[in-house]
Coordinates of C-alpha atoms in Angstrom, one line a residue:
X1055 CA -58.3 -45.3 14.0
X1056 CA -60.5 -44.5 10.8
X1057 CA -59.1 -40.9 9.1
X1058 CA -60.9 -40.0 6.4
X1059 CA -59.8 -37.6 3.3
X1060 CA -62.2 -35.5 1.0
X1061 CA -64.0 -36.6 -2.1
X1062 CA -62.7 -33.5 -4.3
X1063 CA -59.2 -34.7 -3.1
X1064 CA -56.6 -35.7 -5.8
X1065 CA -54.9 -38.7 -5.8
X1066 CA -52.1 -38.5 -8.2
X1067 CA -48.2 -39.9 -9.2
X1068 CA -45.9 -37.4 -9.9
X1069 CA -43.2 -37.6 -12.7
X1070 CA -40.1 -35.4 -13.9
X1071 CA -39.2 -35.0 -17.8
X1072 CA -35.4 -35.4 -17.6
X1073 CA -36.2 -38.5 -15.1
X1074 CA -38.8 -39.7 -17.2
X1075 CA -38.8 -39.3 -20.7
X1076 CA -35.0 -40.4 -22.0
X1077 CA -35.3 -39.7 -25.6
X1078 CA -32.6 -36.9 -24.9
X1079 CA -31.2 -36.4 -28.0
X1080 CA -34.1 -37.2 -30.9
X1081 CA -36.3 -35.0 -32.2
X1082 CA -34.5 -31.8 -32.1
X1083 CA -34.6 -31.8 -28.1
X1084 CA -31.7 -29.5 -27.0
X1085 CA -29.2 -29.9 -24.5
X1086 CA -29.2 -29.5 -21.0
X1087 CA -26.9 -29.2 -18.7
X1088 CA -27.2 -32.6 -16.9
X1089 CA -26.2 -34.3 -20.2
X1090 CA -22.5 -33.6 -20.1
X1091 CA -22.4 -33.7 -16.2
X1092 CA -23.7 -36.8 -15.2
X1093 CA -21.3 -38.3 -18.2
X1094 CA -18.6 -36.0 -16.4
X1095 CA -19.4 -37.2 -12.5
X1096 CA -21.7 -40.0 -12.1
X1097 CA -22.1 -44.1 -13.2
X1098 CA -25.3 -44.0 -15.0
X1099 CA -27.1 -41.3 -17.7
X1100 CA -30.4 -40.2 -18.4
X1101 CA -31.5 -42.5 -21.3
X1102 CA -33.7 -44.2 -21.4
X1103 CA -34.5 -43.6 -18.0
X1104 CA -38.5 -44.7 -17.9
X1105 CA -38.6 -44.3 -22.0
X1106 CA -41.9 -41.8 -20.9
X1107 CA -41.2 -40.2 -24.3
X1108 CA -42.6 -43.6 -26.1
X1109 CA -44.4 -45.3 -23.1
X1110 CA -46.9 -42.3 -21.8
X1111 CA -49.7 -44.6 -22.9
X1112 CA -48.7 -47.4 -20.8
X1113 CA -48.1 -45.5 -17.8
X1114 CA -51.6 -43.1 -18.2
X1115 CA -53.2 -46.7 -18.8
X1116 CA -51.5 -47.9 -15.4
X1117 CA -52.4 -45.1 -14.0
X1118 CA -56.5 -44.6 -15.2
X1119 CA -56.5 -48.4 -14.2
X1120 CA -55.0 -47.6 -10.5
X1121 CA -57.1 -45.0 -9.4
X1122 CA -54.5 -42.2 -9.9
X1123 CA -56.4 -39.1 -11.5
X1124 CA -53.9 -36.5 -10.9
X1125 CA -50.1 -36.7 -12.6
X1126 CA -47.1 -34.0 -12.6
X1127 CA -45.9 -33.8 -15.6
X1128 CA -42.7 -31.1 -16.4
X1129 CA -42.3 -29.6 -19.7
X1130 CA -38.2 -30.0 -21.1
X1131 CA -37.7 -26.2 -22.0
X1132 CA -35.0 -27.2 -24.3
X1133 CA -38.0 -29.8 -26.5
X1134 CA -39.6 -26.1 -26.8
X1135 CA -36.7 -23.7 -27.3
X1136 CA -34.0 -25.6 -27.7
X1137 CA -31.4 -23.1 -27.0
X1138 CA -34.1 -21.7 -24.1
X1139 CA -35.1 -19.1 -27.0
X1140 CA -35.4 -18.2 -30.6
X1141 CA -36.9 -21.0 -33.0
X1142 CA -39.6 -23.3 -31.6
X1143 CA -38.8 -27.4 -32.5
X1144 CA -42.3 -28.5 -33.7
X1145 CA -41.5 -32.2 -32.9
X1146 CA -41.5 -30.8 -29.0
X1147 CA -44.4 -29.1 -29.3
X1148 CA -46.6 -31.6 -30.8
X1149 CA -45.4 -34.8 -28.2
X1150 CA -46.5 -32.3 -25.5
X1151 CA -50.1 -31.7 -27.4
X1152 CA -50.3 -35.7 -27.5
X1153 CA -49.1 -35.9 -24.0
X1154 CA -51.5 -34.0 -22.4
X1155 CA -54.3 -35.6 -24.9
X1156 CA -53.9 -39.0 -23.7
X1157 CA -53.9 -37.3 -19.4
X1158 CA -57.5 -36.4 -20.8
X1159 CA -58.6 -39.4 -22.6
X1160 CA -57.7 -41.4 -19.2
X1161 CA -59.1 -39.3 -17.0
X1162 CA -55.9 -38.2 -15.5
X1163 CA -55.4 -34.5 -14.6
X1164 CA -52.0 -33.3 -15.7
X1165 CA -49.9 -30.6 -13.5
X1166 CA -48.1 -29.1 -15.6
X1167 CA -44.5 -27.8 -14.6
X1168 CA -42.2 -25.5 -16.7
X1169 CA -39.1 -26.1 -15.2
X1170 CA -37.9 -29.0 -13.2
X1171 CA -34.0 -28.8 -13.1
X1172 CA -33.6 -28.9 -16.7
X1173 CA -32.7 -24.9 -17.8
X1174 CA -31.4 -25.2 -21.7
X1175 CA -27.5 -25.7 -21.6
X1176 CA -27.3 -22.9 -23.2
X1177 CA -28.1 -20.8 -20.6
X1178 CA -27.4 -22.9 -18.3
X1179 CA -23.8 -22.0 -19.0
X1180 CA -24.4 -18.7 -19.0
X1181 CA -25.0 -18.4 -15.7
X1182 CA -28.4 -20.3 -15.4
X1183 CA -30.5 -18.1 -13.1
X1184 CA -27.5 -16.2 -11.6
X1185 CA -27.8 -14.5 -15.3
X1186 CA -30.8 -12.2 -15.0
X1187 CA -31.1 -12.6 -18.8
X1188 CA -32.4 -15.8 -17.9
X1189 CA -35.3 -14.9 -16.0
X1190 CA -36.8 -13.0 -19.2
X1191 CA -36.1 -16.4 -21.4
X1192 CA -37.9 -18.3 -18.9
X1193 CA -40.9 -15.4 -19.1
X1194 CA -41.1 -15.7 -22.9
X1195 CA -40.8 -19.4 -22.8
X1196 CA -43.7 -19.2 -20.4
X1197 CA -45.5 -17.4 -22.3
X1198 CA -45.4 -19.7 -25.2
X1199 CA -46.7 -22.0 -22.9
X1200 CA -50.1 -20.5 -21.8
X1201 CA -50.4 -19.6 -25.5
X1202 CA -49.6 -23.4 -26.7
X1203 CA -51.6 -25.1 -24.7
X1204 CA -54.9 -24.3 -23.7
X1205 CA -55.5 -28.1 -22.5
X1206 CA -53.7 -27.1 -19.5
X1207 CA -55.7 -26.4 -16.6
X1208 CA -53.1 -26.4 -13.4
X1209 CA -49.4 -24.8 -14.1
X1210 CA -46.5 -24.9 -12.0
X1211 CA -43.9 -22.5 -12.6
X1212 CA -40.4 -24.1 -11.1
X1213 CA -40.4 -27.5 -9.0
X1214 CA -38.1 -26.9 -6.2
X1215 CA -36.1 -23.4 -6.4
X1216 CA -34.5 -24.3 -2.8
X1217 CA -32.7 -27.8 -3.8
X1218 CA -31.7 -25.7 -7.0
X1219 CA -29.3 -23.8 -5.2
X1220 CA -28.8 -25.9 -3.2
X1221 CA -27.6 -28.5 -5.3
X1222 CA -25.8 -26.4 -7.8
X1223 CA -24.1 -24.1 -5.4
X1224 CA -24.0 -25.7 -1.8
X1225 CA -23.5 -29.4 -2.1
X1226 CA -22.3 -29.5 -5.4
X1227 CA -24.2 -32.4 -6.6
X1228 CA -26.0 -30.6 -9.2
X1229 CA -24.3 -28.9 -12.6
X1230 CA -22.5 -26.5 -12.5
X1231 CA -21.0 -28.1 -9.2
X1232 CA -20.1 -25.2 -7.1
X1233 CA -20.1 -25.8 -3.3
X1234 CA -20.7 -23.6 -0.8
X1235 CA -21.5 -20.7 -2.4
X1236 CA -23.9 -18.8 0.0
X1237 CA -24.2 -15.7 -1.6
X1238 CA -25.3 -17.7 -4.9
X1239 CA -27.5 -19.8 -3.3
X1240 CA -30.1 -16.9 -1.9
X1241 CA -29.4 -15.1 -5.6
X1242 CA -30.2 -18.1 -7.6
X1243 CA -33.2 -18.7 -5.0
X1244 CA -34.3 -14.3 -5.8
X1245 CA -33.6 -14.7 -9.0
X1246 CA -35.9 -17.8 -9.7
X1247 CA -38.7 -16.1 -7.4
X1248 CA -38.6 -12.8 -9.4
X1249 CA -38.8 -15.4 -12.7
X1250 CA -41.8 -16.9 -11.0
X1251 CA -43.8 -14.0 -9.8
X1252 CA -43.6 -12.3 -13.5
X1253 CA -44.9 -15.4 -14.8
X1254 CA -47.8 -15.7 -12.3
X1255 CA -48.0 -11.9 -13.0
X1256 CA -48.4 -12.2 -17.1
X1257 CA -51.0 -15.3 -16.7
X1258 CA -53.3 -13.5 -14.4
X1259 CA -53.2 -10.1 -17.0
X1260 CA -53.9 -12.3 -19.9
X1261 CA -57.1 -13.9 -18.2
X1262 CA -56.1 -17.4 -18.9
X1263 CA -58.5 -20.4 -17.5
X1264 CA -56.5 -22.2 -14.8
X1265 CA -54.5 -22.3 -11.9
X1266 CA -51.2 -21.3 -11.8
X1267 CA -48.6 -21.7 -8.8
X1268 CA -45.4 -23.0 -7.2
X1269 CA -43.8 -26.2 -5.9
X1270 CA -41.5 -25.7 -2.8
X1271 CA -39.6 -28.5 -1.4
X1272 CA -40.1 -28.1 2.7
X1273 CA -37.7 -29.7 4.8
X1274 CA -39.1 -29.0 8.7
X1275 CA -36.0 -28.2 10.4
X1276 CA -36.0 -29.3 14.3
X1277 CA -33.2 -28.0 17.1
X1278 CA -31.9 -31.0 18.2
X1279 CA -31.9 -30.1 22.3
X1280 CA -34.8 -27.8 22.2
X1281 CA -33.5 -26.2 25.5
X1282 CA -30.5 -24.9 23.8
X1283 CA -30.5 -22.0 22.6
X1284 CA -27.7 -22.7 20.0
X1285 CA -29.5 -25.6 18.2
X1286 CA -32.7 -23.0 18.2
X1287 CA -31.1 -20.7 16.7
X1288 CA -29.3 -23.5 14.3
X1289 CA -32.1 -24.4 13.3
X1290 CA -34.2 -21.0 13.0
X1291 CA -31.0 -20.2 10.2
X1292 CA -31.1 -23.7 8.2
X1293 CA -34.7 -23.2 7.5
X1294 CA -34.1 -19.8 6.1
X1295 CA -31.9 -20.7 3.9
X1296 CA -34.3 -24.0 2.5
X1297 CA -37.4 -22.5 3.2
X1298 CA -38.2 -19.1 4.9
X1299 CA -36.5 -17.1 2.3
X1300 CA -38.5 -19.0 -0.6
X1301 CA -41.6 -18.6 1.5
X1302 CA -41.5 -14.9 2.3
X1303 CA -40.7 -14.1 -1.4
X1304 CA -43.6 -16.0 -2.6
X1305 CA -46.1 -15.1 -0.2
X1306 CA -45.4 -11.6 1.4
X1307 CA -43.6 -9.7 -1.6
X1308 CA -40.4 -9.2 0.7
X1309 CA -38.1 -10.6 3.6
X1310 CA -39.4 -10.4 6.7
X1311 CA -36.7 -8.4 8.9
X1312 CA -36.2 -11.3 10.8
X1313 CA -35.3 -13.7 7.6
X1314 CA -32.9 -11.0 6.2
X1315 CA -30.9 -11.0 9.9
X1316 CA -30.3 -14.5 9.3
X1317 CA -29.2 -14.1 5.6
X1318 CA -27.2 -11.1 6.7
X1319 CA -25.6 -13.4 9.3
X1320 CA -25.0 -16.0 7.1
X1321 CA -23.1 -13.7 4.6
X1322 CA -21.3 -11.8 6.6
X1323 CA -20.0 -15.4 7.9
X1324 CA -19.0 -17.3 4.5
X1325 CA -18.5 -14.1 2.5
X1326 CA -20.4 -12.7 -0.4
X1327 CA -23.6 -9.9 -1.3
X1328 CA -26.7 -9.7 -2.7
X1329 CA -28.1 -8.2 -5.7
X1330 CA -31.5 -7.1 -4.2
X1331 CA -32.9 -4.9 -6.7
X1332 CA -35.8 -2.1 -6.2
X1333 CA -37.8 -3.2 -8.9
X1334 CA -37.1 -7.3 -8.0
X1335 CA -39.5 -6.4 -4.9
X1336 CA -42.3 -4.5 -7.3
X1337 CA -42.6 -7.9 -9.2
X1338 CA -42.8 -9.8 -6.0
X1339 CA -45.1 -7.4 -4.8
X1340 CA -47.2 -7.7 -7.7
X1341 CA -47.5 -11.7 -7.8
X1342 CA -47.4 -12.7 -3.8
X1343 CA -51.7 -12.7 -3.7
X1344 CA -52.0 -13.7 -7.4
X1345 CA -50.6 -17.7 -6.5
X1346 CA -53.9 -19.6 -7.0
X1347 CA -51.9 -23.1 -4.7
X1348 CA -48.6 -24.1 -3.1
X1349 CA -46.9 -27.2 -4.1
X1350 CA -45.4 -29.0 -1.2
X1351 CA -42.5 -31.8 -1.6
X1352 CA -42.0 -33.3 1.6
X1353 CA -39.7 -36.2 2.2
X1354 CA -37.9 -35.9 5.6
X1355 CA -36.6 -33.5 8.6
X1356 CA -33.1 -32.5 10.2
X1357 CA -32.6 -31.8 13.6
X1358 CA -29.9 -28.7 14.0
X1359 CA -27.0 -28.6 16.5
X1360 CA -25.4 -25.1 17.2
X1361 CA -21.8 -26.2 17.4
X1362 CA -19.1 -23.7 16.7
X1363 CA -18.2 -25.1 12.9
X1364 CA -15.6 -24.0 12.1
X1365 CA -15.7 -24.8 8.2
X1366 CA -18.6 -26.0 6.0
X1367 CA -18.6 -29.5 5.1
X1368 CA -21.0 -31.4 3.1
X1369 CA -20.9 -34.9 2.0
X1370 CA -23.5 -36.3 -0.1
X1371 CA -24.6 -39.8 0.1
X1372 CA -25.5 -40.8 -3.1
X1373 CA -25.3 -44.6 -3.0
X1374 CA -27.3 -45.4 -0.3
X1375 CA -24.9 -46.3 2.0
X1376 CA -26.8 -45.2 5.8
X1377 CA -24.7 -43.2 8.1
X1378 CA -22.5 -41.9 4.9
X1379 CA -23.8 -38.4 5.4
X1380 CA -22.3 -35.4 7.0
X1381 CA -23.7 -31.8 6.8
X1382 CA -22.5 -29.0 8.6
X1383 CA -22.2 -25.0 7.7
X1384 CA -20.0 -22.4 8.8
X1385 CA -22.5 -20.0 11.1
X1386 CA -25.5 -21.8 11.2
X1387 CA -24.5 -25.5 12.6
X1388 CA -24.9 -29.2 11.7
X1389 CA -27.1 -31.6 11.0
X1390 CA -27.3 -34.5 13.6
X1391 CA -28.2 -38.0 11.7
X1392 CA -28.2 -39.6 15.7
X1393 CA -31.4 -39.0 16.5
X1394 CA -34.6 -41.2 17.4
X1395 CA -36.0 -41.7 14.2
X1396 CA -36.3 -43.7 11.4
X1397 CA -34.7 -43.2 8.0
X1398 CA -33.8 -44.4 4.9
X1399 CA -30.1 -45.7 3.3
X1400 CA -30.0 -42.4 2.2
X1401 CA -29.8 -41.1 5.4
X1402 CA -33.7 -39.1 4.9
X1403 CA -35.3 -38.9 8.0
X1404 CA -39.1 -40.5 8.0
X1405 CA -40.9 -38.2 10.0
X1406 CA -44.6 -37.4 8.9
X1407 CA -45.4 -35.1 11.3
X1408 CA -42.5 -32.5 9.9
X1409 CA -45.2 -32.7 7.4
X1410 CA -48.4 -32.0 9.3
X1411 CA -45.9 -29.1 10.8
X1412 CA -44.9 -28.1 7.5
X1413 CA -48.8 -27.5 6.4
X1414 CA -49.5 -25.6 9.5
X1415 CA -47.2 -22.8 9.3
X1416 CA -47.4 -22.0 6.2
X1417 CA -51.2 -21.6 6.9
X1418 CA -50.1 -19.6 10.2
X1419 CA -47.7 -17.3 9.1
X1420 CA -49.0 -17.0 5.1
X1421 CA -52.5 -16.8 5.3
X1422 CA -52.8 -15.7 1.8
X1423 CA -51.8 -19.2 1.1
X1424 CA -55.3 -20.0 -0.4
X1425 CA -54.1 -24.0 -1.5
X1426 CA -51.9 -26.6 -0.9
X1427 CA -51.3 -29.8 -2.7
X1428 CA -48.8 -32.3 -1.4
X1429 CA -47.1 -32.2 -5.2
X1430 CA -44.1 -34.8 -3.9
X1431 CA -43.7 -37.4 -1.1
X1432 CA -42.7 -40.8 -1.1
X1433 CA -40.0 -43.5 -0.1
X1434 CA -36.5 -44.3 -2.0
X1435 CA -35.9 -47.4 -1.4
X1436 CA -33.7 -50.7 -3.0
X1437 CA -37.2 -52.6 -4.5
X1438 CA -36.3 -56.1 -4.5
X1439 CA -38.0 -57.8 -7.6
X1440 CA -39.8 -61.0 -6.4
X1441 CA -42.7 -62.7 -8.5
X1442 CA -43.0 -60.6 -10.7
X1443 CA -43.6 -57.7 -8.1
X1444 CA -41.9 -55.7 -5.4
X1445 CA -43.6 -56.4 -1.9
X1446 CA -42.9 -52.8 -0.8
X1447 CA -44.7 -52.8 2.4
X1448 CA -42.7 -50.2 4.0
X1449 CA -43.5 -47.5 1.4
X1450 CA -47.0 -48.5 2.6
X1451 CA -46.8 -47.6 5.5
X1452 CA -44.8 -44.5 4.6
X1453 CA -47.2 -42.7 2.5
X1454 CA -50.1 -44.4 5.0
X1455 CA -48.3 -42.4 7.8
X1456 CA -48.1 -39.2 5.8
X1457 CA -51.2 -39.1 4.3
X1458 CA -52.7 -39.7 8.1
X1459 CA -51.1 -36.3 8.9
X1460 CA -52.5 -34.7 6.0
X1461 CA -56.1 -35.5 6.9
X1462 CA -55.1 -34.3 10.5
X1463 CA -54.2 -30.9 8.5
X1464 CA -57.1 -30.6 7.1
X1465 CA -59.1 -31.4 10.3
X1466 CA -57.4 -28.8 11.7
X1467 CA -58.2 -26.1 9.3
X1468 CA -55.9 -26.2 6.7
X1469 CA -57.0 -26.7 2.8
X1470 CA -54.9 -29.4 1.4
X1471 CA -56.9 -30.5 -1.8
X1472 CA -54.4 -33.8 -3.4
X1473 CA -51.5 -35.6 -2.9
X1474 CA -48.8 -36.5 -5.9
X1475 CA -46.5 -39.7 -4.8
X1476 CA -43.1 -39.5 -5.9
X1477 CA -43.3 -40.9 -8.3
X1478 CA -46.0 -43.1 -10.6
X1479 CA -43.4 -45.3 -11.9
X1480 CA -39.7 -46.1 -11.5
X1481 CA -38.0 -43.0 -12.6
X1482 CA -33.9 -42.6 -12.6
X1483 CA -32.6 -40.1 -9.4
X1484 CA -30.9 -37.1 -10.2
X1485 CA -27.8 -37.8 -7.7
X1486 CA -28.6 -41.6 -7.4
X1487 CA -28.9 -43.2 -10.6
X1488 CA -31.5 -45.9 -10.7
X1489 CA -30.9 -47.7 -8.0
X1490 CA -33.3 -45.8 -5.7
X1491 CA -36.4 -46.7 -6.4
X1492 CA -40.1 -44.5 -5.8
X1493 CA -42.8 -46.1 -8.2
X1494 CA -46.1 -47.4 -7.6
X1495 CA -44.7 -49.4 -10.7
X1496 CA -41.8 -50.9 -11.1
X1497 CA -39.9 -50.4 -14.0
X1498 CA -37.2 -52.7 -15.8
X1499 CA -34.8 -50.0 -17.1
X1500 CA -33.7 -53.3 -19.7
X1501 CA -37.1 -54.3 -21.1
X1502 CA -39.0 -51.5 -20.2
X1503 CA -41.5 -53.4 -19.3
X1504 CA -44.0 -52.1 -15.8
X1505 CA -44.8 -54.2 -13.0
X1506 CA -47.7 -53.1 -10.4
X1507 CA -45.7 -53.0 -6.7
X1508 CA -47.9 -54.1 -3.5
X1509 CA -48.3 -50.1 -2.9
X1510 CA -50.0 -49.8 -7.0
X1511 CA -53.2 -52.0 -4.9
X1512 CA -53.2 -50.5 -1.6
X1513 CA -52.8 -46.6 -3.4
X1514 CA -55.9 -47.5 -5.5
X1515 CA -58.1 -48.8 -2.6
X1516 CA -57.0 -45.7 -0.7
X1517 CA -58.2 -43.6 -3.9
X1518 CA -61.3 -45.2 -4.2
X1519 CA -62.3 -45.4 -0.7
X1520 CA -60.9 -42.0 0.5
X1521 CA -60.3 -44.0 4.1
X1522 CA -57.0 -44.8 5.6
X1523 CA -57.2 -47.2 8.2

């Protein structure tokens, strides 16, 4: 069967600055929090990771000569600010303005997002978002921004504020290491939303040209007997805490009755309050028509079972060792890896039409939606280097599957208007080190050097054709 996707649609690679640049400590950068952790807690560290900081040319070459014409591209706050605030490091400034020069001179659009896991250590240890001192940083920081560069026609505010908390206060796997937390996780995911709605807010008084908007990462959550009214319900509370909560914030200003009973739930389960505040919801309010797209990373599904757990427990698998995963919270249930579907050494399920799901409720239940770009969605993998090349055929047929449900999306009514693999080239993982491979090119983390995969052919005939067969 012939699908076909539309000519305005974007084709691009997305990228991460703390994955992608290295260069961590030159050129007055300033620290972030990741620096001392992963030296603290993991096997590998984030230079030179792609060397992006000296090699944007290359890539933007690869990519002009590949048929990518979109590319996410994330700011470091602390090249900026780097303390988050106060004096401005020129030497940031200016390898941005070059940056984005080179996006245009090959005909690549750059995303541009402010924050992608990388707050300023400074305030990182301060309390990162938990601190509501943070949010007005990132506002004046943002600010800067819009000011700074003009050349920027599509800004994100945060990639991700779900795996945030998540990581930082649930799992664990992310600085300051903190695991289950519940009560910080839905504060750190307000806080962040209130940040973001006061920077859509201050771009759309100040008349700038462009689009502004948000990336969410959507994991479609699935009861795992859907006659049981347990795994429903297991799974109704899982996505409120990845997605619904984000969602409502973003879109209608507020949490729907319905979300806050399952937050409430939650709490009053694993302990802990919130700091809702009166004039939180008049900024959210203010912002929740203003979002000109939605950013959707999309990488996998759970299915929910409603078992009585007694305790939370959450291992993560960050070596890519399949079945090493176990996830289960007090109150809402566990996640069952068991099921009839494929998925990655990482224990990710592959299930495109979580995707096509995905898509359609946020058109159903947000209709003031307006956009939606697939900002992130690929397939980690262990690329085995052969000739010169990596015959990745089964990231192929990943992205060929998901991009398939995408079209059907749109078929049916919904206005998807690109798609952004994860990610252009070989970049390093944030809980994986640089063994899990995304790239349409692959990178040798020794010599630098890029190699075209299998994928970097089929993605450009797919881009220039707009037909998946």
């Amino acid at each position: 069967m012939v699908k076909q996707l539309p000519k305005d649609f974007i084709f691009g690679g997305a990228t991460a600055a703390y994955q992608a640049e290295g260069a961590t400590q030159i050129d007055g950068k300033g620290a972030v929090a990741w620096d001392k952790y992963l030296a603290d807690h993991y096997w590998y560290r984030a230079d030179p990771a792609s060397d992006f900081y000296h090699r944007y040319p290359v890539d933007l070459e690869l990519a002009e000569k590949f048929g990518v014409n979109g590319i996410r591209i994330s700011i470091a706050w602390s090249r900026i600010f780097p303390t988050g605030y106060g004096e401005v490091n020129p030497k940031g400034v200016a390898f941005y303005h070059r940056l984005f020069a080179e996006c245009h001179k090959r005909h690549v659009e750059p995303f541009v997002t402010l924050h992608h896991f990388d707050t300023p250590e400074a305030l990182h240890s301060q309390g990162d978002f938990l601190n509501r001192d943070t949010i007005d940083h990132f506002v004046d920081y943002a600010a800067f921004c819009f000011e700074e560069f003009p050349e920027v026609k599509f800004w994100t505010t945060f990639n991700e504020i779900g795996p945030i908390g998540d990581g930082q206060y649930l799992v664990g796997k992310f600085p300051p290491g903190i695991q289950y937390d519940l009560a910080k996780v839905f504060q750190s995911h307000h806080n962040m939303m209130v940040a973001h709605a006061r920077v859509v807010k201050l771009f759309k008084d100040k008349g700038y040209t462009g689009e502004i908007g948000v990336v969410h990462a959507l994991p479609t959550k699935y009861p795992y007997n859907p006659e049981n009214p347990a795994d429903v319900r297991a799974a109704e509370l899982e996505d409120i805490i990845h997605n619904r909560f984000i969602l409502d914030a973003t879109y209608l200003g507020e949490y729907s009755d319905e979300t806050m009973q399952g937050v409430n739930h939650i709490l009053a389960v694993n302990g802990g309050e919130l700091d809702l505040r009166k004039e939180d919801f008049e900024h959210l309010q203010a912002a929740k028509d203003l979002n000109d797209f939605l950013g959707i990373n999309y990488y996998m599904s759970d299915w929910m079972r409603g078992d009585d757990v007694e305790k939370t427990e959450i291992t993560h698998n960050g070596k890519g060792e399949k079945g090493g995963s176990k996830y289960q919270i007090k109150g809402v249930g566990r996640r069952e890896f068991d099921v009839d579907v494929p998925r990655t050494d990482w224990d990710w399920m592959i299930y495109p039409q979580g995707l096509y799901d995905q898509i359609m409720r946020v058109k159903a239940n947000y209709p003031n939606y307006k956009k939606i770009y697939i900002t992130e969605n690929g397939l980690g993998y262990k690329d085995e280097f052969v000739d010169g090349t990596v015959y990745d055929d089964a990231r192929i047929d990943y992205v060929k599957q998901h991009l398939g449900v995408i079209a059907d999306a749109i078929a049916d009514g919904a206005n998807v208007k690109g798609y952004f693999l994860w990610s252009l080239m070989d970049v390093f993982s944030w809980s994986n080190g640089y063994e899990k491979r995304y790239g349409l090119f692959y990178v040798d983390f020794e010599t630098q050097e890029r190699y075209p995969k299998k994928s970097a052919y089929w993605y450009k005939q797919v881009a220039e054709s707009r037909i998946l067969e």
